[in-house]
Coordinates of C-alpha atoms in Angstrom, one line a residue:
M1 CA -34.4 -4.1 56.0
T2 CA -31.3 -2.7 57.7
I3 CA -28.0 -3.4 56.1
T4 CA -26.9 -5.1 59.3
A5 CA -29.7 -7.6 58.9
Y6 CA -29.1 -7.8 55.1
A7 CA -25.4 -8.7 55.6
S8 CA -26.2 -11.5 58.0
Y9 CA -27.7 -13.7 55.2
D10 CA -26.1 -15.6 52.4
A11 CA -27.8 -15.7 49.0
V12 CA -29.8 -18.8 49.7
G13 CA -31.0 -17.3 53.0
L14 CA -32.0 -14.0 51.4
A15 CA -33.9 -15.8 48.6
A16 CA -35.8 -17.8 51.2
L17 CA -36.8 -14.6 53.1
I18 CA -38.1 -13.1 49.9
R19 CA -39.9 -16.2 48.8
Q20 CA -41.6 -16.5 52.2
G21 CA -42.7 -12.8 52.0
Q22 CA -40.8 -11.8 55.1
V23 CA -39.0 -9.1 53.2
S24 CA -39.7 -7.6 49.8
R25 CA -37.3 -7.6 46.8
H26 CA -37.3 -3.9 46.9
E27 CA -36.2 -3.7 50.5
V28 CA -33.4 -6.1 49.8
A29 CA -32.3 -4.2 46.8
Q30 CA -32.3 -0.9 48.8
A31 CA -30.2 -2.5 51.6
A32 CA -27.7 -3.7 49.0
L33 CA -27.4 -0.3 47.4
Q34 CA -27.0 1.3 50.9
A35 CA -24.2 -1.2 51.7
I36 CA -22.5 -0.4 48.4
E37 CA -22.8 3.3 48.9
T38 CA -21.4 3.0 52.4
L39 CA -18.5 0.7 51.8
N40 CA -17.4 1.1 48.2
P41 CA -15.6 4.5 48.6
A42 CA -13.1 2.8 51.0
L43 CA -12.7 -0.4 49.0
N44 CA -13.1 0.5 45.3
A45 CA -14.7 -2.8 44.6
L46 CA -17.2 -1.7 42.0
A47 CA -16.4 -0.1 38.6
E48 CA -20.0 0.9 38.1
V49 CA -23.3 0.7 40.1
Y50 CA -26.8 0.4 38.6
P51 CA -28.9 2.2 41.2
E52 CA -31.9 2.4 38.9
R53 CA -32.4 -1.3 39.1
G54 CA -32.8 -1.2 42.8
N55 CA -34.8 2.0 42.8
T56 CA -37.4 0.6 40.4
F57 CA -37.4 -3.0 41.5
S58 CA -40.7 -4.4 42.7
D59 CA -42.2 -7.7 43.8
Q60 CA -43.9 -8.3 40.4
H61 CA -41.8 -11.5 39.9
R62 CA -42.8 -13.1 43.2
G63 CA -44.0 -16.6 42.7
K64 CA -41.7 -17.4 39.9
D65 CA -39.6 -20.5 40.3
E66 CA -36.4 -18.7 40.8
P67 CA -33.8 -20.1 43.2
F68 CA -32.3 -16.6 43.8
G69 CA -35.3 -14.4 43.2
G70 CA -34.4 -10.8 44.2
V71 CA -30.9 -11.6 45.5
P72 CA -28.4 -8.8 44.7
F73 CA -25.5 -9.8 42.5
L74 CA -22.5 -8.3 40.7
L75 CA -20.8 -9.2 37.5
K76 CA -17.0 -9.0 37.2
D77 CA -16.0 -6.5 34.5
L78 CA -14.5 -9.4 32.6
G79 CA -15.9 -12.6 31.1
A80 CA -19.7 -12.9 31.3
A81 CA -21.2 -9.9 29.5
E82 CA -24.5 -8.1 29.8
A83 CA -26.2 -6.4 26.8
G84 CA -26.2 -2.6 27.0
K85 CA -23.9 -2.3 30.0
H86 CA -20.3 -1.4 29.9
Q87 CA -17.6 -4.1 30.0
E88 CA -14.3 -2.3 30.1
M89 CA -12.1 -5.2 31.4
G90 CA -10.1 -2.9 33.6
S91 CA -8.4 -1.2 30.6
R92 CA -8.3 2.2 29.1
L93 CA -8.3 0.5 25.7
T94 CA -11.9 -0.6 26.1
K95 CA -13.3 2.4 27.8
G96 CA -17.0 2.7 26.8
F97 CA -17.2 -0.8 25.3
Q98 CA -20.8 -2.2 25.4
P99 CA -21.7 -5.8 24.4
D100 CA -24.9 -6.0 22.4
H101 CA -26.1 -9.4 23.8
D102 CA -26.1 -11.3 27.1
S103 CA -23.6 -14.2 27.5
E104 CA -25.2 -17.5 28.2
L105 CA -24.0 -17.3 31.8
V106 CA -25.7 -13.9 32.3
K107 CA -28.9 -15.3 30.8
R108 CA -28.8 -18.1 33.5
Y109 CA -28.1 -15.6 36.3
K110 CA -31.1 -13.6 35.3
A111 CA -33.3 -16.7 34.9
A112 CA -32.3 -17.7 38.5
G113 CA -33.7 -14.3 39.6
L114 CA -30.4 -12.6 40.5
L115 CA -30.6 -8.8 40.5
I116 CA -27.4 -7.5 38.8
L117 CA -26.6 -4.2 40.5
G118 CA -23.2 -3.4 39.0
R119 CA -19.9 -4.6 37.8
T120 CA -16.8 -5.3 39.9
T121 CA -13.2 -4.2 39.4
T122 CA -10.5 -6.3 37.8
S123 CA -6.9 -5.9 36.9
E124 CA -6.4 -5.1 33.2
F125 CA -7.8 -8.1 31.3
G126 CA -7.5 -10.1 34.5
G127 CA -3.7 -10.3 34.2
S128 CA -2.6 -9.6 37.7
T129 CA -2.9 -11.1 41.2
D130 CA -3.5 -7.6 42.5
T131 CA -6.7 -5.9 41.5
S132 CA -5.3 -2.5 40.6
S133 CA -5.2 -0.8 37.3
V134 CA -4.4 2.5 35.7
A135 CA -8.0 2.6 34.5
G136 CA -9.8 1.6 37.7
G137 CA -7.4 2.4 40.6
I138 CA -6.6 0.2 43.6
T139 CA -9.1 -2.2 45.1
R140 CA -8.6 -2.9 48.8
N141 CA -9.2 -5.7 51.2
P142 CA -12.1 -5.3 53.7
W143 CA -10.1 -7.1 56.4
N144 CA -7.4 -4.4 56.2
P145 CA -7.6 -1.8 53.4
A146 CA -3.8 -1.4 53.3
Y147 CA -3.7 -4.9 51.7
T148 CA -4.9 -6.3 48.4
P149 CA -7.9 -8.6 48.1
G150 CA -6.0 -10.5 45.5
G151 CA -6.8 -10.8 41.8
S152 CA -8.0 -10.7 39.3
S153 CA -11.5 -11.1 40.9
G154 CA -10.5 -8.8 43.7
G155 CA -13.5 -6.5 43.3
A156 CA -15.9 -9.4 43.5
A157 CA -14.1 -10.7 46.6
A158 CA -14.1 -7.3 48.4
A159 CA -17.8 -6.8 47.6
V160 CA -18.8 -10.2 49.0
A161 CA -16.5 -10.2 52.0
S162 CA -17.7 -6.8 53.0
G163 CA -21.3 -7.7 52.7
M164 CA -22.2 -5.5 49.8
V165 CA -23.7 -8.6 48.1
P166 CA -23.8 -12.2 49.3
M167 CA -22.4 -13.6 46.0
A168 CA -20.7 -12.3 42.9
H169 CA -19.5 -13.5 39.5
A170 CA -15.8 -14.3 39.1
T171 CA -13.4 -15.8 36.5
D172 CA -10.3 -18.0 37.0
L173 CA -7.5 -18.6 34.5
A174 CA -4.7 -19.2 37.0
G175 CA -6.3 -18.7 40.4
S176 CA -8.4 -15.6 39.9
I177 CA -11.3 -17.0 41.9
R178 CA -9.2 -18.9 44.5
I179 CA -6.6 -16.2 45.3
P180 CA -9.1 -13.5 46.2
A181 CA -11.2 -16.1 48.1
A182 CA -8.1 -17.0 50.1
F183 CA -7.2 -13.3 50.9
T184 CA -10.7 -12.3 51.9
G185 CA -12.0 -15.4 53.8
L186 CA -14.5 -16.6 51.1
V187 CA -15.4 -19.8 49.4
G188 CA -14.0 -19.9 45.9
L189 CA -14.9 -22.8 43.7
K190 CA -13.2 -23.2 40.3
P191 CA -15.5 -25.7 38.6
S192 CA -14.5 -28.4 36.2
R193 CA -13.6 -27.3 32.7
N194 CA -16.7 -26.0 30.9
L195 CA -19.1 -27.2 33.5
N196 CA -20.4 -23.6 33.4
P197 CA -20.9 -22.3 29.8
V198 CA -18.5 -19.8 28.3
G199 CA -20.4 -19.0 25.1
P200 CA -21.7 -17.8 22.8
D201 CA -18.6 -15.7 22.1
M202 CA -16.1 -18.3 23.2
G203 CA -15.8 -22.1 22.9
Q204 CA -12.4 -22.6 24.5
F205 CA -11.7 -20.0 27.1
F206 CA -7.9 -19.7 27.0
F207 CA -7.7 -23.2 25.5
G208 CA -9.9 -24.5 28.3
L209 CA -7.8 -23.2 31.1
A210 CA -10.2 -20.4 32.2
V211 CA -13.6 -20.9 33.9
Q212 CA -16.3 -18.8 35.5
H213 CA -18.3 -19.2 38.7
V214 CA -19.0 -17.1 41.8
L215 CA -17.4 -16.1 45.1
T216 CA -19.5 -16.7 48.1
R217 CA -19.5 -16.7 51.9
S218 CA -21.1 -20.1 52.3
V219 CA -20.6 -23.5 50.6
R220 CA -24.3 -23.8 50.0
D221 CA -24.3 -20.7 47.9
A222 CA -21.5 -22.0 45.7
A223 CA -23.5 -25.2 45.3
A224 CA -26.9 -23.5 44.6
A225 CA -25.2 -21.2 42.1
L226 CA -23.8 -24.2 40.2
D227 CA -27.3 -25.8 40.1
A228 CA -28.5 -22.6 38.4
T229 CA -25.7 -22.3 35.8
A230 CA -24.1 -25.7 35.1
G231 CA -24.7 -27.5 31.8
P232 CA -23.9 -26.9 28.2
A233 CA -25.5 -24.3 25.9
A234 CA -26.2 -25.0 22.2
G235 CA -23.1 -25.6 20.2
E236 CA -20.6 -26.1 23.0
F237 CA -17.2 -27.3 21.6
Y238 CA -16.9 -29.6 24.7
Y239 CA -18.3 -29.6 28.2
T240 CA -18.4 -31.4 31.5
P241 CA -22.0 -32.7 32.1
P242 CA -23.4 -31.6 35.5
Q243 CA -24.1 -34.2 38.2
F244 CA -27.2 -34.5 40.3
S245 CA -28.2 -31.4 42.3
Y246 CA -25.2 -29.9 43.9
T247 CA -27.4 -28.5 46.7
A248 CA -28.9 -31.9 47.3
A249 CA -25.4 -33.4 47.6
L250 CA -24.6 -31.2 50.6
T251 CA -27.2 -33.2 52.7
H252 CA -24.9 -36.2 52.5
P253 CA -21.5 -36.0 54.1
P254 CA -18.8 -37.7 52.1
T255 CA -17.8 -41.3 53.0
K256 CA -14.2 -41.9 54.1
L257 CA -11.9 -40.2 51.6
K258 CA -8.3 -41.0 50.6
I259 CA -6.7 -37.5 50.6
A260 CA -3.2 -36.5 49.4
L261 CA -1.5 -33.7 51.2
N262 CA 0.9 -31.7 49.0
L263 CA 3.1 -28.9 50.3
E264 CA 5.6 -29.1 47.4
P265 CA 4.4 -26.7 44.6
W266 CA 4.9 -27.5 41.0
L267 CA 6.4 -24.0 40.5
S268 CA 9.3 -23.5 42.9
A269 CA 8.3 -20.8 45.4
P270 CA 8.8 -20.4 49.2
L271 CA 5.7 -21.0 51.3
H272 CA 4.8 -18.5 54.0
P273 CA 4.5 -20.2 57.4
A274 CA 0.9 -19.1 57.8
V275 CA -0.2 -20.9 54.6
V276 CA 1.7 -24.0 55.6
N277 CA 0.2 -24.0 59.1
A278 CA -3.3 -23.5 57.7
T279 CA -2.8 -26.4 55.2
L280 CA -1.5 -28.7 57.9
A281 CA -4.4 -27.8 60.2
A282 CA -6.9 -28.5 57.3
A283 CA -5.3 -31.9 56.8
Q284 CA -5.5 -32.6 60.5
L285 CA -9.2 -31.6 60.5
C286 CA -9.8 -34.0 57.6
S287 CA -8.1 -36.8 59.6
S288 CA -10.3 -36.0 62.7
L289 CA -13.4 -36.4 60.5
G290 CA -12.4 -39.9 59.6
H291 CA -10.6 -39.4 56.3
E292 CA -7.3 -41.0 55.4
V293 CA -4.6 -38.4 54.7
E294 CA -1.0 -39.0 53.5
E295 CA 1.6 -36.9 51.8
Q296 CA 1.6 -37.4 48.0
R297 CA 1.7 -35.5 44.7
F298 CA 2.3 -36.1 41.0
A299 CA 5.4 -34.8 39.2
L300 CA 5.5 -32.2 36.5
E301 CA 8.4 -30.4 34.9
E302 CA 8.5 -26.8 36.0
A303 CA 9.9 -25.4 32.8
A304 CA 7.2 -27.0 30.7
L305 CA 4.5 -25.7 33.0
L306 CA 5.8 -22.1 32.8
D307 CA 6.1 -22.4 29.1
C308 CA 2.5 -23.5 28.9
M309 CA 1.2 -20.6 30.9
N310 CA 3.5 -18.1 29.2
T311 CA 2.5 -19.1 25.7
I312 CA -1.2 -19.5 26.1
W313 CA -1.5 -16.3 28.1
A314 CA 0.6 -14.4 25.5
A315 CA -1.3 -15.8 22.6
Y316 CA -4.7 -14.8 24.0
T317 CA -3.3 -11.3 25.0
T318 CA -2.2 -10.7 21.4
Y319 CA -5.4 -11.9 19.9
G320 CA -7.6 -10.0 22.4
V321 CA -5.7 -6.8 22.2
T322 CA -5.7 -6.9 18.4
Q323 CA -9.5 -7.5 18.2
L324 CA -10.4 -4.9 20.8
S325 CA -8.0 -2.3 19.4
A326 CA -9.8 -2.6 16.0
A327 CA -13.3 -2.6 17.6
M328 CA -12.6 0.5 19.7
Q329 CA -10.5 2.2 17.0
Q330 CA -7.8 2.9 19.5
P331 CA -4.0 2.4 19.1
V332 CA -2.0 -0.2 20.9
S333 CA 0.3 1.9 23.1
T334 CA 1.1 2.9 26.7
D335 CA -1.7 5.5 26.4
T336 CA -4.3 2.6 26.2
L337 CA -2.6 -0.4 27.8
E338 CA -0.5 -1.1 30.9
R339 CA 3.1 -2.2 30.2
F340 CA 2.6 -5.8 31.4
T341 CA -0.2 -6.2 28.8
L342 CA 1.9 -4.7 26.1
S343 CA 4.7 -7.1 27.0
G344 CA 2.3 -10.0 26.6
Y345 CA 1.1 -8.5 23.3
E346 CA 4.6 -8.3 21.9
A347 CA 5.5 -11.8 23.2
G348 CA 2.4 -13.3 21.5
K349 CA 3.2 -11.7 18.2
K350 CA 6.4 -13.8 18.1
L351 CA 4.7 -17.1 18.6
S352 CA 4.4 -19.7 15.9
A353 CA 1.8 -22.4 15.2
R354 CA 4.3 -24.9 16.4
D355 CA 4.5 -23.1 19.8
L356 CA 0.8 -23.2 20.2
I357 CA 0.5 -26.8 19.3
R358 CA 3.3 -27.7 21.7
V359 CA 1.6 -26.1 24.7
V360 CA -1.8 -27.4 23.8
E361 CA -0.4 -30.9 23.7
Y362 CA 1.3 -30.2 27.1
T363 CA -2.2 -29.5 28.6
N364 CA -3.0 -33.1 27.7
T365 CA 0.2 -34.3 29.5
V366 CA -0.9 -32.5 32.7
A367 CA -4.5 -33.7 32.4
R368 CA -3.4 -37.3 32.0
A369 CA -1.1 -37.0 35.0
A370 CA -3.8 -35.5 37.1
G371 CA -6.3 -38.1 35.9
R372 CA -4.1 -41.0 36.9
F373 CA -3.4 -39.4 40.3
Y374 CA -7.1 -38.9 41.1
E375 CA -7.8 -42.6 40.3
N376 CA -5.9 -43.4 43.5
Y377 CA -6.8 -40.3 45.6
D378 CA -10.2 -38.7 46.0
V379 CA -8.9 -35.3 47.0
M380 CA -5.6 -33.3 47.1
I381 CA -5.0 -30.6 49.7
T382 CA -2.6 -27.8 48.9
P383 CA -2.2 -24.2 50.0
T384 CA -4.2 -21.8 47.8
T385 CA -1.3 -19.4 47.7
A386 CA 2.4 -19.4 48.6
I387 CA 2.1 -15.9 50.0
T388 CA -0.2 -14.0 52.3
A389 CA -2.0 -10.9 51.0
P390 CA 0.5 -8.2 49.8
L391 CA 0.0 -4.5 50.2
A392 CA -2.7 -3.1 47.9
G393 CA -1.2 -1.8 44.7
S394 CA 2.2 -3.3 45.3
V395 CA 2.1 -5.2 42.0
D396 CA 2.7 -2.5 39.4
G397 CA 1.6 -3.6 36.0
H398 CA 2.6 -0.3 34.4
A399 CA 6.2 -0.1 35.7
A400 CA 8.9 0.4 33.1
G401 CA 11.0 -2.5 31.9
I402 CA 8.5 -5.3 32.5
R403 CA 9.5 -8.6 30.7
W404 CA 6.6 -10.9 29.9
A405 CA 8.4 -14.1 31.1
D406 CA 9.2 -12.4 34.4
W407 CA 5.6 -11.2 34.8
V408 CA 4.1 -14.6 34.2
R409 CA 6.7 -16.3 36.6
E410 CA 5.9 -13.9 39.4
A411 CA 2.2 -14.0 38.9
C412 CA 2.2 -17.8 38.9
A413 CA 4.6 -18.0 41.9
A414 CA 2.0 -16.2 44.1
A415 CA -0.2 -19.3 43.8
P416 CA 2.2 -22.0 42.5
F417 CA -0.2 -24.9 42.9
G418 CA -3.2 -23.4 41.2
Q419 CA -2.3 -23.3 37.5
V420 CA -2.1 -27.1 37.3
F421 CA -5.8 -27.4 38.2
N422 CA -6.7 -25.0 35.4
I423 CA -4.5 -26.9 32.9
A424 CA -5.9 -30.3 34.0
G425 CA -9.4 -28.9 34.0
V426 CA -10.2 -30.4 37.4
P427 CA -12.3 -28.7 40.1
A428 CA -10.6 -27.0 43.0
I429 CA -12.2 -25.1 45.9
S430 CA -10.4 -22.6 48.2
L431 CA -11.8 -22.5 51.8
P432 CA -10.9 -20.0 54.6
M433 CA -8.8 -22.1 57.0
G434 CA -6.7 -19.6 58.9
F435 CA -5.2 -16.1 59.3
D436 CA -1.8 -14.5 58.8
E437 CA 0.1 -12.3 61.3
H438 CA -1.9 -9.3 60.1
G439 CA -5.3 -10.9 60.7
I440 CA -6.0 -11.4 57.0
P441 CA -7.5 -14.8 55.9
V442 CA -5.5 -17.6 54.5
G443 CA -7.0 -20.2 52.1
V444 CA -6.5 -23.9 51.6
T445 CA -7.4 -25.6 48.3
F446 CA -9.1 -29.0 47.9
S447 CA -9.1 -30.5 44.4
S448 CA -10.5 -33.7 42.8
R449 CA -10.9 -35.5 39.5
M450 CA -12.7 -34.0 36.5
G451 CA -16.4 -33.7 37.1
N452 CA -16.1 -34.4 40.8
D453 CA -17.4 -31.0 41.9
A454 CA -20.1 -32.5 44.0
L455 CA -17.6 -34.4 46.2
L456 CA -15.6 -31.3 46.7
L457 CA -18.7 -29.4 47.8
Q458 CA -19.7 -32.2 50.2
L459 CA -16.2 -32.1 51.8
A460 CA -16.3 -28.3 51.9
A461 CA -19.7 -28.4 53.7
Q462 CA -18.4 -31.0 56.2
L463 CA -15.4 -28.7 56.9
E464 CA -17.6 -25.7 57.2
K465 CA -19.7 -27.4 59.8
A466 CA -16.7 -28.7 61.7
A467 CA -14.8 -25.4 61.7
P468 CA -17.3 -22.7 60.8
W469 CA -16.2 -19.4 59.4
S470 CA -19.5 -17.5 59.1
G471 CA -19.0 -15.7 62.4
R472 CA -15.6 -14.2 61.3
T473 CA -16.2 -10.8 59.6
P474 CA -13.8 -8.2 58.3
L475 CA -13.1 -4.7 59.6
L476 CA -15.1 -3.1 56.8
Y477 CA -18.3 -5.0 56.8
A478 CA -21.9 -4.0 56.2
G479 CA -23.0 -5.9 59.3
R480 CA -21.1 -3.4 61.4
Q481 CA -22.8 -0.3 59.9
S482 CA -25.5 1.5 61.8

């Protein structure tokens, strides 16, 4: 199988080829490794490759009931962990760290037949909208390597957009699935809170703000992946029960929807004309498909929203750094951590129990406001980001004089709509709906009520059919390689 042919299929398509015997798992694995070898030097999307898995892979598993049997896949170097493989989280502090067990999500990826060929780059502990770090270097956008693919799942986005793999694991605390999806022309679904499992090592991932899923090139891959992973594991603190098959839902277009268009971010930030134009075009497309669209939003206090993000992020930074420093027997210093992480660590040490309770209670305020809103509207449309893709490495997390409050404010201002969906726990999906003046993709986000992931996927599939993006490929793309 040539890498040109390989890159032309999404994950569902590759799995079908393998299942039908048209191509072997070994051939697919070799094509993926060739694509990685060809493209990764220019993109720095992978922190580590596992070539032995492709070189020794055979068809011994053919016939198993695996939805993604033999499909190449990558784990983000953060979140879901694999036993015996490094998980360094983009940090010098955790260099050489190896989990001794698979997370529940990794178990489900393997049960689905996915072939994990490596781990993708992330900013340090996922704390930046630019996937660059002192430990891992700068990750670049395949549409134009001078620009960033976003963060913190930028390595996953660059790998999928360039055709190294059709699908890759990603995490999202404040936009880390949706921002890279927007900047690289991908589908980025942030599922409902705890629809995908976060255990066994976590019960409330950042007090329920953070989730995990995948970045894909097609809507059907996002749906099929959710079919393979959704649902609680034993002992979940709380969870969103999965609906009927998300893949099956795609066969039925949504009925007429009442859609709210929102171009007024909850965190004040100027909107780039390209993202405004893409969002308005998406709203017009929804109208042309028979949906009712009107401008509407729900109100939130900006200061309280920033306080929530600032406090929860700092608290988890302090806790995580303390635990990892002890486990790795390494000091907490500029020799092991970037200055933005250190600023969060110091800020977290000053927090009180009252501070934490205040912001956890505020998450309830946001969730209730969103819940009331989505009783009257099926979907909200917003820009995914306020900005277009910045230059790669332009966000310096190790610069002198970083203040935590400023870092959080600037990170959140890059995608000033997105944090609300994390706090509320509702599903949100970014779709590629336009380009900026440099020819780099722009994303538009569609959100809905808690547990309404299937409806979002139905609408996304309808939009994908009406305005297909599969034929648009980046400059650095496996399908262009000879």
